[in-house]
Structure formats: structure tokens, C-alpha cells
Amino acid sequence: MDYRKLGPSGAVVTAYCLGTMTFGAEASEAASHKLLDDYFAWGGNFIDTADVYSAGKSEEIIGRWLKARPTEARQAVVATKGRFPMGNGPNDIGLSRRHLGQALDDSLRRLGIDHIDLYQMHAWDALTPIEETLRFLDDAVRAGKIGYYGFSNYVGWHIAKAAEIAKARGYTRPVTLQPQYNLLVRDIELEIVDACLDAGMGLLPWSPLGGGWLTGKYKRDETPTGATRLGENPNRGSEAYAARNAQERTWAIIETVEEIAKARGVSMAQVALAWTAARPAVTSVILGARTSEQLADNLGAAKLALSEAEMGRLNEISAPQPAAYPYGESGRNQRHRKIEGGR
């Protein structure tokens, strides 16, 4: 079992987290509880959800599971999020003290607990002063309603600004960022990862399998069919699918993952997950399995340690390719500095 600290905090979580966005939507309550049972039987202890997942149903399903399994509940590290609309009113959205106060209380009620381990801001809110959000979060920690807080879908300057204001004002500081991160989507390495490392924050990558692309279930120039999200609902994400399908980089990455998987006798998903888990600053990788079979295969990545050569191949074939300033070669050259004749 690979345990890691939750960012700079003293809390400890497993390297693979169970994501629950499908609970109450693609997965019934019985199926969701089975996924939770399987995950904790494997040794996992980290659950990630959000108030908007299935309009609160995901949190309610988790809450009933926690109530029925007190032993597992005692070990569970529970993370949820607030920010997106949970009603039609003008204050039913955002990161204001007004909205977050209600959102946090509602999440606690749905989960059936009096304390959330990690409360995450689901996205930046340009209308609310960051000082207001940070003060609310500091107050929530002091009140015992949350243990830690983090962000999701923030960019580099959001992270740097929030971390420095929290430090300067003596507020509790953020511990994690939850971004999209996988072999197909590595642009967070251009600035966001560095911002997190500078702030001492850990990464909780979502969509580590690139929406299923890195499992090998999609084929070049073939319309998705069958039991896939795109196969079941072709209108959802069809434009994004077409754009990714048209990129040679996509298929070069997929082919490399497949070659390594075949050579190691493991699934493509396990290779992709093992790569993500081994990246700098990563605390725990969020698994979005829809079935027990998918979850079991994904958790097999915990036993896979990619070699330096395998990591090198994957790093090279999937490297971000920024062409323009400031992230392209000219920008990198401007920021580079060394002591002439030094070591």
C-alpha cells in the first residue's frame, strides 16, 4: 500500500483516490456502495466528491454508506467541493461567504458527518474577492467544520495569489490542487505545477485516463460505440473527440502506452495511471471507475512501478509542445541563467 501525505499536511491518504462523480447518475446507489466496498477492501481511504455531482445525490449516497459502515467511516478521508450552482438564486453559486456557508452546511448534512477533511473550491470565482473566500475557509477550519482546504481548476496566478495572501494574513494555507492531468493533457506543467510546488501544495489529478482514451477503447478514425461515454452519448464531447482524434500526438502516445503495457503484461490503464502517480507533486490520483471491474483494473496500477526508461519514453512522447512566447523556446531561454564556468 502506497500512502502519501495530503500535500504539506499531516494527514495520510492512499496514492489512489476514489472519485464519485458517477454516483447517482451512471452508477446506482447499490453499484456505488459496491465500488466503495471494493475500494476500502483494497485498502483505500480517500473519497472525493462534490455538491454538484448528481445535484447532491453523490454526497447523499456516500453519507448513507458511511453511516452503515462505521469502521470504514472512521478511516475515510472525505473530500468534497463547493462553488457551482445548487439553486436558481443569485447567491446559490460562487465562492462568497454567503454561498460557501450554505454549501458547506448542506454538504455536511448530505454526507451525514460533522467534519469534512478536505474542502475544495471547485473553480475560481472572478466576482468574489479572494480575501473573502480565504477568510471563510480559515474560519471553517477554526470552527472544526473542515480540516484542510484546497482548490480545483485554478491556474498559476490564482494559486500564487491565494497562497501568498493566506500566508501574509496568517490564515490556514491551502494544501492541494485538483487539476486535469494525464499523458494527453500536460499543459499544467508549463506553470501550474511549479506554482503548486512553490506553495507546497499537492496535486490530485482528475481524468488521469484522459476520458478513457488511455485505456485503448477508442480506435483511430472510428466512431465510438458500445459501453463508453461517447458511445452511449455521441453528442456529448463529439467535437473534442474529433479534435483529439485528428492529432498525431494522440495516437503516438496511445501506441507507446500500449507497447509498454504489452511488454509488462498489464493493462494500458495501469501504465497511464502509474505514470501520473509518479509525477512530481502528485499526492493521490482520482479514479473515476464506473464498474467494479474497471476499479479492480485501475487499482492494479498500485503494484506497477515503471522503469526510468519507460518513464522517459512516456515523458518524451507526451511532452507539452508550446510554440509561442512565453512558454516556447524563446521564453525558456530568457528565463535560463547559469554561472559561467560554474558547476
mmCIF file of C-alpha atoms in Angstrom:
data_model
loop_
_atom_site.group_PDB
_atom_site.id
_atom_site.type_symbol
_atom_site.label_atom_id
_atom_site.label_comp_id
_atom_site.label_asym_id
_atom_site.label_seq_id
_atom_site.Cartn_x
_atom_site.Cartn_y
_atom_site.Cartn_z
ATOM 1 C CA MET A 1 0.000 0.000 0.000
ATOM 2 C CA ASP A 2 1.414 3.388 -1.013
ATOM 3 C CA TYR A 3 0.466 6.092 1.491
ATOM 4 C CA ARG A 4 1.272 9.729 0.928
ATOM 5 C CA LYS A 5 0.839 12.950 2.872
ATOM 6 C CA LEU A 6 -2.072 15.118 1.807
ATOM 7 C CA GLY A 7 0.051 17.910 0.400
ATOM 8 C CA PRO A 8 2.030 19.545 3.233
ATOM 9 C CA SER A 9 -0.466 18.443 5.886
ATOM 10 C CA GLY A 10 -0.005 15.635 8.370
ATOM 11 C CA ALA A 11 -2.999 13.672 7.030
ATOM 12 C CA VAL A 12 -2.182 10.474 5.127
ATOM 13 C CA VAL A 13 -4.050 9.162 2.087
ATOM 14 C CA THR A 14 -3.625 6.341 -0.387
ATOM 15 C CA ALA A 15 -1.967 7.130 -3.714
ATOM 16 C CA TYR A 16 -5.250 6.348 -5.498
ATOM 17 C CA CYS A 17 -8.455 8.133 -4.543
ATOM 18 C CA LEU A 18 -11.995 7.006 -5.378
ATOM 19 C CA GLY A 19 -13.774 9.656 -7.429
ATOM 20 C CA THR A 20 -17.557 9.599 -7.182
ATOM 21 C CA MET A 21 -18.850 11.822 -9.975
ATOM 22 C CA THR A 22 -20.794 8.862 -11.403
ATOM 23 C CA PHE A 23 -22.631 8.123 -8.145
ATOM 24 C CA GLY A 24 -26.353 8.718 -8.557
ATOM 25 C CA ALA A 25 -26.039 9.193 -12.309
ATOM 26 C CA GLU A 26 -24.179 6.464 -14.204
ATOM 27 C CA ALA A 27 -23.902 4.285 -11.087
ATOM 28 C CA SER A 28 -26.921 3.340 -8.951
ATOM 29 C CA GLU A 29 -26.736 3.528 -5.159
ATOM 30 C CA ALA A 30 -26.161 -0.227 -4.924
ATOM 31 C CA ALA A 31 -23.424 -0.097 -7.549
ATOM 32 C CA SER A 32 -21.870 2.950 -5.860
ATOM 33 C CA HIS A 33 -21.805 1.212 -2.485
ATOM 34 C CA LYS A 34 -20.181 -1.810 -4.131
ATOM 35 C CA LEU A 35 -17.440 0.439 -5.528
ATOM 36 C CA LEU A 36 -16.861 1.927 -2.081
ATOM 37 C CA ASP A 37 -16.770 -1.548 -0.509
ATOM 38 C CA ASP A 38 -14.281 -2.780 -3.097
ATOM 39 C CA TYR A 39 -12.086 0.280 -2.761
ATOM 40 C CA PHE A 40 -11.866 0.069 1.032
ATOM 41 C CA ALA A 41 -11.350 -3.713 0.892
ATOM 42 C CA TRP A 42 -8.337 -2.997 -1.315
ATOM 43 C CA GLY A 43 -7.031 -0.649 1.368
ATOM 44 C CA GLY A 44 -8.067 2.752 0.043
ATOM 45 C CA ASN A 45 -9.051 5.523 2.414
ATOM 46 C CA PHE A 46 -9.646 8.621 0.256
ATOM 47 C CA ILE A 47 -13.056 9.583 -1.225
ATOM 48 C CA ASP A 48 -13.570 12.597 -3.490
ATOM 49 C CA THR A 49 -16.981 14.068 -4.322
ATOM 50 C CA ALA A 50 -18.694 17.446 -4.894
ATOM 51 C CA ASP A 51 -22.033 19.019 -4.113
ATOM 52 C CA VAL A 52 -22.920 19.314 -7.815
ATOM 53 C CA TYR A 53 -22.296 15.649 -8.587
ATOM 54 C CA SER A 54 -25.766 14.388 -9.467
ATOM 55 C CA ALA A 55 -27.197 17.503 -7.764
ATOM 56 C CA GLY A 56 -26.174 16.329 -4.296
ATOM 57 C CA LYS A 57 -27.035 12.644 -4.764
ATOM 58 C CA SER A 58 -23.389 11.578 -4.777
ATOM 59 C CA GLU A 59 -22.840 13.070 -1.318
ATOM 60 C CA GLU A 60 -26.080 11.501 -0.044
ATOM 61 C CA ILE A 61 -25.073 8.052 -1.322
ATOM 62 C CA ILE A 62 -21.667 8.375 0.342
ATOM 63 C CA GLY A 63 -23.337 9.564 3.535
ATOM 64 C CA ARG A 64 -25.568 6.507 3.753
ATOM 65 C CA TRP A 65 -22.567 4.257 3.095
ATOM 66 C CA LEU A 66 -20.548 5.954 5.861
ATOM 67 C CA LYS A 67 -23.441 5.578 8.305
ATOM 68 C CA ALA A 68 -23.810 1.864 7.551
ATOM 69 C CA ARG A 69 -20.075 1.135 7.854
ATOM 70 C CA PRO A 70 -18.681 2.825 10.972
ATOM 71 C CA THR A 71 -15.335 1.017 10.809
ATOM 72 C CA GLU A 72 -14.632 2.249 7.278
ATOM 73 C CA ALA A 73 -16.073 5.672 8.113
ATOM 74 C CA ARG A 74 -13.527 6.071 10.888
ATOM 75 C CA GLN A 75 -10.685 5.524 8.392
ATOM 76 C CA ALA A 76 -12.179 7.500 5.494
ATOM 77 C CA VAL A 77 -10.638 10.801 4.423
ATOM 78 C CA VAL A 78 -13.548 12.638 2.798
ATOM 79 C CA ALA A 79 -13.110 15.437 0.263
ATOM 80 C CA THR A 80 -15.867 17.454 -1.361
ATOM 81 C CA LYS A 81 -16.192 20.719 -3.284
ATOM 82 C CA GLY A 82 -18.323 23.826 -3.471
ATOM 83 C CA ARG A 83 -18.704 26.669 -5.952
ATOM 84 C CA PHE A 84 -21.076 25.715 -8.773
ATOM 85 C CA PRO A 85 -24.838 26.440 -8.674
ATOM 86 C CA MET A 86 -27.022 24.397 -6.345
ATOM 87 C CA GLY A 87 -30.127 26.525 -6.880
ATOM 88 C CA ASN A 88 -31.565 29.292 -9.050
ATOM 89 C CA GLY A 89 -30.871 32.246 -6.754
ATOM 90 C CA PRO A 90 -28.066 34.765 -7.331
ATOM 91 C CA ASN A 91 -26.306 33.595 -4.140
ATOM 92 C CA ASP A 92 -26.581 29.888 -4.947
ATOM 93 C CA ILE A 93 -23.246 29.981 -6.754
ATOM 94 C CA GLY A 94 -19.708 31.209 -6.259
ATOM 95 C CA LEU A 95 -17.078 31.477 -3.543
ATOM 96 C CA SER A 96 -18.663 34.186 -1.428
ATOM 97 C CA ARG A 97 -19.038 33.734 2.318
ATOM 98 C CA ARG A 98 -22.800 33.748 1.731
ATOM 99 C CA HIS A 99 -22.795 30.848 -0.703
ATOM 100 C CA LEU A 100 -19.993 28.793 0.819
ATOM 101 C CA GLY A 101 -21.560 28.957 4.268
ATOM 102 C CA GLN A 102 -24.736 27.359 2.966
ATOM 103 C CA ALA A 103 -22.921 24.991 0.603
ATOM 104 C CA LEU A 104 -20.655 23.653 3.347
ATOM 105 C CA ASP A 105 -23.536 23.091 5.761
ATOM 106 C CA ASP A 106 -25.518 21.337 3.027
ATOM 107 C CA SER A 107 -22.575 19.065 2.184
ATOM 108 C CA LEU A 108 -22.116 18.159 5.852
ATOM 109 C CA ARG A 109 -25.819 17.316 6.092
ATOM 110 C CA ARG A 110 -25.867 15.197 2.939
ATOM 111 C CA LEU A 111 -22.715 13.344 3.984
ATOM 112 C CA GLY A 112 -24.084 12.847 7.485
ATOM 113 C CA ILE A 113 -20.877 13.979 9.161
ATOM 114 C CA ASP A 114 -19.841 16.981 11.252
ATOM 115 C CA HIS A 115 -16.390 17.464 9.722
ATOM 116 C CA ILE A 116 -15.057 17.376 6.140
ATOM 117 C CA ASP A 117 -11.382 16.511 5.833
ATOM 118 C CA LEU A 118 -10.700 18.415 2.603
ATOM 119 C CA TYR A 119 -12.998 21.164 1.317
ATOM 120 C CA GLN A 120 -12.137 22.278 -2.210
ATOM 121 C CA MET A 121 -13.053 25.371 -4.194
ATOM 122 C CA HIS A 122 -14.327 23.799 -7.428
ATOM 123 C CA ALA A 123 -13.196 26.690 -9.658
ATOM 124 C CA TRP A 124 -12.029 30.302 -9.432
ATOM 125 C CA ASP A 125 -14.695 32.963 -8.838
ATOM 126 C CA ALA A 126 -13.795 36.267 -10.501
ATOM 127 C CA LEU A 127 -16.629 38.122 -8.732
ATOM 128 C CA THR A 128 -15.644 37.310 -5.153
ATOM 129 C CA PRO A 129 -12.512 38.828 -3.575
ATOM 130 C CA ILE A 130 -10.080 36.033 -2.801
ATOM 131 C CA GLU A 131 -9.640 37.522 0.685
ATOM 132 C CA GLU A 132 -13.320 36.827 1.419
ATOM 133 C CA THR A 133 -13.016 33.201 0.347
ATOM 134 C CA LEU A 134 -9.800 32.613 2.277
ATOM 135 C CA ARG A 135 -11.180 34.190 5.445
ATOM 136 C CA PHE A 136 -14.254 31.954 5.232
ATOM 137 C CA LEU A 137 -12.070 28.871 4.822
ATOM 138 C CA ASP A 138 -9.852 29.874 7.739
ATOM 139 C CA ASP A 139 -12.953 30.398 9.884
ATOM 140 C CA ALA A 140 -14.307 26.986 8.813
ATOM 141 C CA VAL A 141 -11.061 25.318 9.881
ATOM 142 C CA ARG A 142 -11.116 27.106 13.231
ATOM 143 C CA ALA A 143 -14.776 26.136 13.722
ATOM 144 C CA GLY A 144 -13.911 22.464 13.159
ATOM 145 C CA LYS A 145 -16.136 22.115 10.107
ATOM 146 C CA ILE A 146 -13.213 21.315 7.795
ATOM 147 C CA GLY A 147 -9.700 20.026 8.383
ATOM 148 C CA TYR A 148 -7.976 21.398 5.294
ATOM 149 C CA TYR A 149 -8.884 23.149 2.079
ATOM 150 C CA GLY A 150 -7.719 23.121 -1.499
ATOM 151 C CA PHE A 151 -8.564 24.320 -4.984
ATOM 152 C CA SER A 152 -9.640 22.763 -8.263
ATOM 153 C CA ASN A 153 -9.197 24.023 -11.819
ATOM 154 C CA TYR A 154 -7.134 27.054 -10.720
ATOM 155 C CA VAL A 155 -4.354 28.445 -12.927
ATOM 156 C CA GLY A 156 -0.906 29.516 -11.806
ATOM 157 C CA TRP A 157 -1.608 33.103 -10.747
ATOM 158 C CA HIS A 158 -4.733 32.034 -8.836
ATOM 159 C CA ILE A 159 -2.643 29.606 -6.800
ATOM 160 C CA ALA A 160 0.221 32.034 -6.187
ATOM 161 C CA LYS A 161 -2.092 34.877 -5.167
ATOM 162 C CA ALA A 162 -4.188 32.748 -2.823
ATOM 163 C CA ALA A 163 -1.182 31.110 -1.178
ATOM 164 C CA GLU A 164 0.624 34.395 -0.595
ATOM 165 C CA ILE A 165 -2.435 36.187 0.795
ATOM 166 C CA ALA A 166 -3.121 33.284 3.170
ATOM 167 C CA LYS A 167 0.498 33.375 4.327
ATOM 168 C CA ALA A 168 0.594 37.149 4.749
ATOM 169 C CA ARG A 169 -2.638 37.280 6.754
ATOM 170 C CA GLY A 170 -1.897 34.277 8.913
ATOM 171 C CA TYR A 171 -4.773 32.236 7.506
ATOM 172 C CA THR A 172 -4.733 28.468 7.208
ATOM 173 C CA ARG A 173 -2.944 27.728 3.939
ATOM 174 C CA PRO A 174 -4.191 25.568 1.023
ATOM 175 C CA VAL A 175 -2.861 22.015 0.806
ATOM 176 C CA THR A 176 -3.954 20.685 -2.615
ATOM 177 C CA LEU A 177 -4.945 21.474 -6.181
ATOM 178 C CA GLN A 178 -7.208 19.200 -8.216
ATOM 179 C CA PRO A 179 -6.445 19.698 -11.940
ATOM 180 C CA GLN A 180 -6.964 17.651 -15.081
ATOM 181 C CA TYR A 181 -3.677 15.841 -15.661
ATOM 182 C CA ASN A 182 -2.739 12.850 -17.808
ATOM 183 C CA LEU A 183 -0.415 11.819 -20.612
ATOM 184 C CA LEU A 184 -2.626 13.605 -23.149
ATOM 185 C CA VAL A 185 -3.098 16.776 -21.077
ATOM 186 C CA ARG A 186 0.184 18.002 -19.601
ATOM 187 C CA ASP A 187 -0.043 21.766 -20.025
ATOM 188 C CA ILE A 188 -0.285 22.259 -16.257
ATOM 189 C CA GLU A 189 3.454 21.562 -16.276
ATOM 190 C CA LEU A 190 4.056 24.904 -18.022
ATOM 191 C CA GLU A 191 3.288 26.892 -14.867
ATOM 192 C CA ILE A 192 0.646 25.366 -12.575
ATOM 193 C CA VAL A 193 2.808 22.526 -11.237
ATOM 194 C CA ASP A 194 5.579 25.000 -10.411
ATOM 195 C CA ALA A 195 3.070 27.245 -8.623
ATOM 196 C CA CYS A 196 1.926 24.285 -6.524
ATOM 197 C CA LEU A 197 5.477 23.215 -5.725
ATOM 198 C CA ASP A 198 6.333 26.772 -4.695
ATOM 199 C CA ALA A 199 3.266 26.895 -2.421
ATOM 200 C CA GLY A 200 3.955 23.416 -1.049
ATOM 201 C CA MET A 201 0.658 22.060 -2.401
ATOM 202 C CA GLY A 202 -0.003 18.505 -3.567
ATOM 203 C CA LEU A 203 -1.759 17.542 -6.807
ATOM 204 C CA LEU A 204 -4.914 15.421 -7.007
ATOM 205 C CA PRO A 205 -5.197 14.723 -10.760
ATOM 206 C CA TRP A 206 -8.650 14.126 -12.212
ATOM 207 C CA SER A 207 -9.272 12.346 -15.534
ATOM 208 C CA PRO A 208 -5.921 10.509 -15.359
ATOM 209 C CA LEU A 209 -7.063 8.226 -18.196
ATOM 210 C CA GLY A 210 -7.987 11.097 -20.493
ATOM 211 C CA GLY A 211 -11.687 10.275 -20.569
ATOM 212 C CA GLY A 212 -10.914 6.659 -21.488
ATOM 213 C CA TRP A 213 -8.534 7.387 -24.368
ATOM 214 C CA LEU A 214 -5.553 5.963 -22.487
ATOM 215 C CA THR A 215 -7.332 2.640 -21.890
ATOM 216 C CA GLY A 216 -7.229 1.837 -25.606
ATOM 217 C CA LYS A 217 -11.003 1.723 -26.053
ATOM 218 C CA TYR A 218 -11.042 4.291 -28.862
ATOM 219 C CA LYS A 219 -9.634 3.497 -32.293
ATOM 220 C CA ARG A 220 -8.262 5.861 -34.891
ATOM 221 C CA ASP A 221 -10.948 7.327 -37.154
ATOM 222 C CA GLU A 222 -13.647 5.008 -35.768
ATOM 223 C CA THR A 223 -16.874 6.381 -34.311
ATOM 224 C CA PRO A 224 -17.117 5.341 -30.625
ATOM 225 C CA THR A 225 -19.780 2.720 -29.914
ATOM 226 C CA GLY A 226 -20.816 0.454 -27.062
ATOM 227 C CA ALA A 227 -20.293 0.939 -23.336
ATOM 228 C CA THR A 228 -18.258 4.141 -23.458
ATOM 229 C CA ARG A 229 -19.377 7.647 -22.571
ATOM 230 C CA LEU A 230 -19.064 8.732 -26.183
ATOM 231 C CA GLY A 231 -20.606 5.519 -27.459
ATOM 232 C CA GLU A 232 -23.654 5.931 -25.240
ATOM 233 C CA ASN A 233 -23.994 9.659 -25.888
ATOM 234 C CA PRO A 234 -22.287 10.638 -29.182
ATOM 235 C CA ASN A 235 -23.470 14.241 -28.962
ATOM 236 C CA ARG A 236 -21.584 14.840 -25.716
ATOM 237 C CA GLY A 237 -17.988 15.745 -26.442
ATOM 238 C CA SER A 238 -18.120 14.853 -30.139
ATOM 239 C CA GLU A 239 -16.197 17.970 -31.165
ATOM 240 C CA ALA A 240 -13.483 17.342 -28.582
ATOM 241 C CA TYR A 241 -13.292 13.732 -29.723
ATOM 242 C CA ALA A 242 -12.835 14.753 -33.344
ATOM 243 C CA ALA A 243 -10.113 17.257 -32.437
ATOM 244 C CA ARG A 244 -8.164 14.756 -30.353
ATOM 245 C CA ASN A 245 -8.620 12.007 -32.942
ATOM 246 C CA ALA A 246 -7.090 14.264 -35.605
ATOM 247 C CA GLN A 247 -3.851 14.802 -33.684
ATOM 248 C CA GLU A 248 -0.937 12.512 -34.481
ATOM 249 C CA ARG A 249 0.384 13.175 -30.975
ATOM 250 C CA THR A 250 -2.694 11.448 -29.530
ATOM 251 C CA TRP A 251 -2.044 8.202 -31.353
ATOM 252 C CA ALA A 252 1.708 8.289 -30.777
ATOM 253 C CA ILE A 253 1.054 8.478 -27.019
ATOM 254 C CA ILE A 254 -1.586 5.739 -27.113
ATOM 255 C CA GLU A 255 0.671 3.446 -29.147
ATOM 256 C CA THR A 256 3.555 3.966 -26.700
ATOM 257 C CA VAL A 257 1.312 3.210 -23.719
ATOM 258 C CA GLU A 258 0.085 0.064 -25.483
ATOM 259 C CA GLU A 259 3.628 -1.116 -26.253
ATOM 260 C CA ILE A 260 4.731 -0.713 -22.628
ATOM 261 C CA ALA A 261 1.550 -2.386 -21.363
ATOM 262 C CA LYS A 262 2.037 -5.426 -23.608
ATOM 263 C CA ALA A 263 5.700 -5.733 -22.641
ATOM 264 C CA ARG A 264 4.819 -5.626 -18.927
ATOM 265 C CA GLY A 265 1.720 -7.828 -19.192
ATOM 266 C CA VAL A 266 -0.561 -5.171 -17.697
ATOM 267 C CA SER A 267 -3.422 -3.026 -18.935
ATOM 268 C CA MET A 268 -2.937 0.287 -20.699
ATOM 269 C CA ALA A 269 -4.897 1.959 -17.904
ATOM 270 C CA GLN A 270 -2.393 0.736 -15.319
ATOM 271 C CA VAL A 271 0.524 2.170 -17.300
ATOM 272 C CA ALA A 272 -1.165 5.559 -17.682
ATOM 273 C CA LEU A 273 -2.122 5.675 -14.005
ATOM 274 C CA ALA A 274 1.324 4.610 -12.813
ATOM 275 C CA TRP A 275 2.877 7.393 -14.891
ATOM 276 C CA THR A 276 0.568 10.007 -13.351
ATOM 277 C CA ALA A 277 1.125 8.761 -9.794
ATOM 278 C CA ALA A 278 4.904 9.051 -10.289
ATOM 279 C CA ARG A 279 4.857 12.684 -11.431
ATOM 280 C CA PRO A 280 6.244 15.470 -9.211
ATOM 281 C CA ALA A 281 3.902 16.878 -6.536
ATOM 282 C CA VAL A 282 1.205 14.232 -7.102
ATOM 283 C CA THR A 283 -0.426 13.224 -3.816
ATOM 284 C CA SER A 284 -3.265 10.967 -4.984
ATOM 285 C CA VAL A 285 -4.719 10.091 -8.392
ATOM 286 C CA ILE A 286 -8.507 10.243 -8.656
ATOM 287 C CA LEU A 287 -10.069 7.125 -10.182
ATOM 288 C CA GLY A 288 -13.430 7.549 -11.911
ATOM 289 C CA ALA A 289 -14.364 3.903 -12.437
ATOM 290 C CA ARG A 290 -17.967 3.085 -13.354
ATOM 291 C CA THR A 291 -17.828 -0.641 -12.539
ATOM 292 C CA SER A 292 -16.111 -2.938 -10.042
ATOM 293 C CA GLU A 293 -14.154 -4.487 -12.916
ATOM 294 C CA GLN A 294 -12.808 -1.116 -14.008
ATOM 295 C CA LEU A 295 -11.917 -0.226 -10.423
ATOM 296 C CA ALA A 296 -10.081 -3.504 -9.858
ATOM 297 C CA ASP A 297 -8.036 -2.995 -13.006
ATOM 298 C CA ASN A 298 -7.249 0.614 -12.130
ATOM 299 C CA LEU A 299 -6.131 -0.283 -8.619
ATOM 300 C CA GLY A 300 -3.700 -2.754 -10.148
ATOM 301 C CA ALA A 301 -1.604 0.287 -11.032
ATOM 302 C CA ALA A 302 -0.576 0.475 -7.382
ATOM 303 C CA LYS A 303 1.613 -2.591 -7.943
ATOM 304 C CA LEU A 304 3.227 -1.208 -11.093
ATOM 305 C CA ALA A 305 6.454 0.764 -10.874
ATOM 306 C CA LEU A 306 7.539 1.998 -14.278
ATOM 307 C CA SER A 307 11.249 1.890 -15.012
ATOM 308 C CA GLU A 308 13.284 5.010 -15.652
ATOM 309 C CA ALA A 309 13.436 4.055 -19.333
ATOM 310 C CA GLU A 310 9.671 3.568 -19.544
ATOM 311 C CA MET A 311 9.008 6.893 -17.815
ATOM 312 C CA GLY A 312 11.470 8.520 -20.181
ATOM 313 C CA ARG A 313 9.664 7.167 -23.253
ATOM 314 C CA LEU A 314 6.303 8.351 -21.966
ATOM 315 C CA ASN A 315 7.669 11.745 -20.928
ATOM 316 C CA GLU A 316 9.235 12.321 -24.325
ATOM 317 C CA ILE A 317 6.305 11.249 -26.500
ATOM 318 C CA SER A 318 3.761 13.226 -24.462
ATOM 319 C CA ALA A 319 5.805 16.353 -23.695
ATOM 320 C CA PRO A 320 3.860 19.638 -23.951
ATOM 321 C CA GLN A 321 4.716 21.446 -27.164
ATOM 322 C CA PRO A 322 4.238 25.171 -26.600
ATOM 323 C CA ALA A 323 5.417 27.086 -29.625
ATOM 324 C CA ALA A 324 4.713 30.643 -28.569
ATOM 325 C CA TYR A 325 6.128 33.050 -26.010
ATOM 326 C CA PRO A 326 6.416 32.838 -23.030
ATOM 327 C CA TYR A 327 6.355 29.032 -22.823
ATOM 328 C CA GLY A 328 8.176 28.226 -26.056
ATOM 329 C CA GLU A 329 11.920 28.046 -26.577
ATOM 330 C CA SER A 330 12.464 31.817 -26.655
ATOM 331 C CA GLY A 331 10.726 32.277 -23.327
ATOM 332 C CA ARG A 332 12.648 29.409 -21.732
ATOM 333 C CA ASN A 333 15.933 30.884 -22.947
ATOM 334 C CA GLN A 334 15.096 34.253 -21.424
ATOM 335 C CA ARG A 335 14.437 32.676 -18.023
ATOM 336 C CA HIS A 336 17.502 30.451 -18.086
ATOM 337 C CA ARG A 337 20.546 31.501 -16.112
ATOM 338 C CA LYS A 338 23.762 29.828 -15.083
ATOM 339 C CA ILE A 339 27.119 30.882 -13.710
ATOM 340 C CA GLU A 340 29.685 30.909 -16.463
ATOM 341 C CA GLY A 341 32.410 28.442 -15.642
ATOM 342 C CA GLY A 342 30.493 27.289 -12.599
ATOM 343 C CA ARG A 343 29.131 23.896 -11.711
#
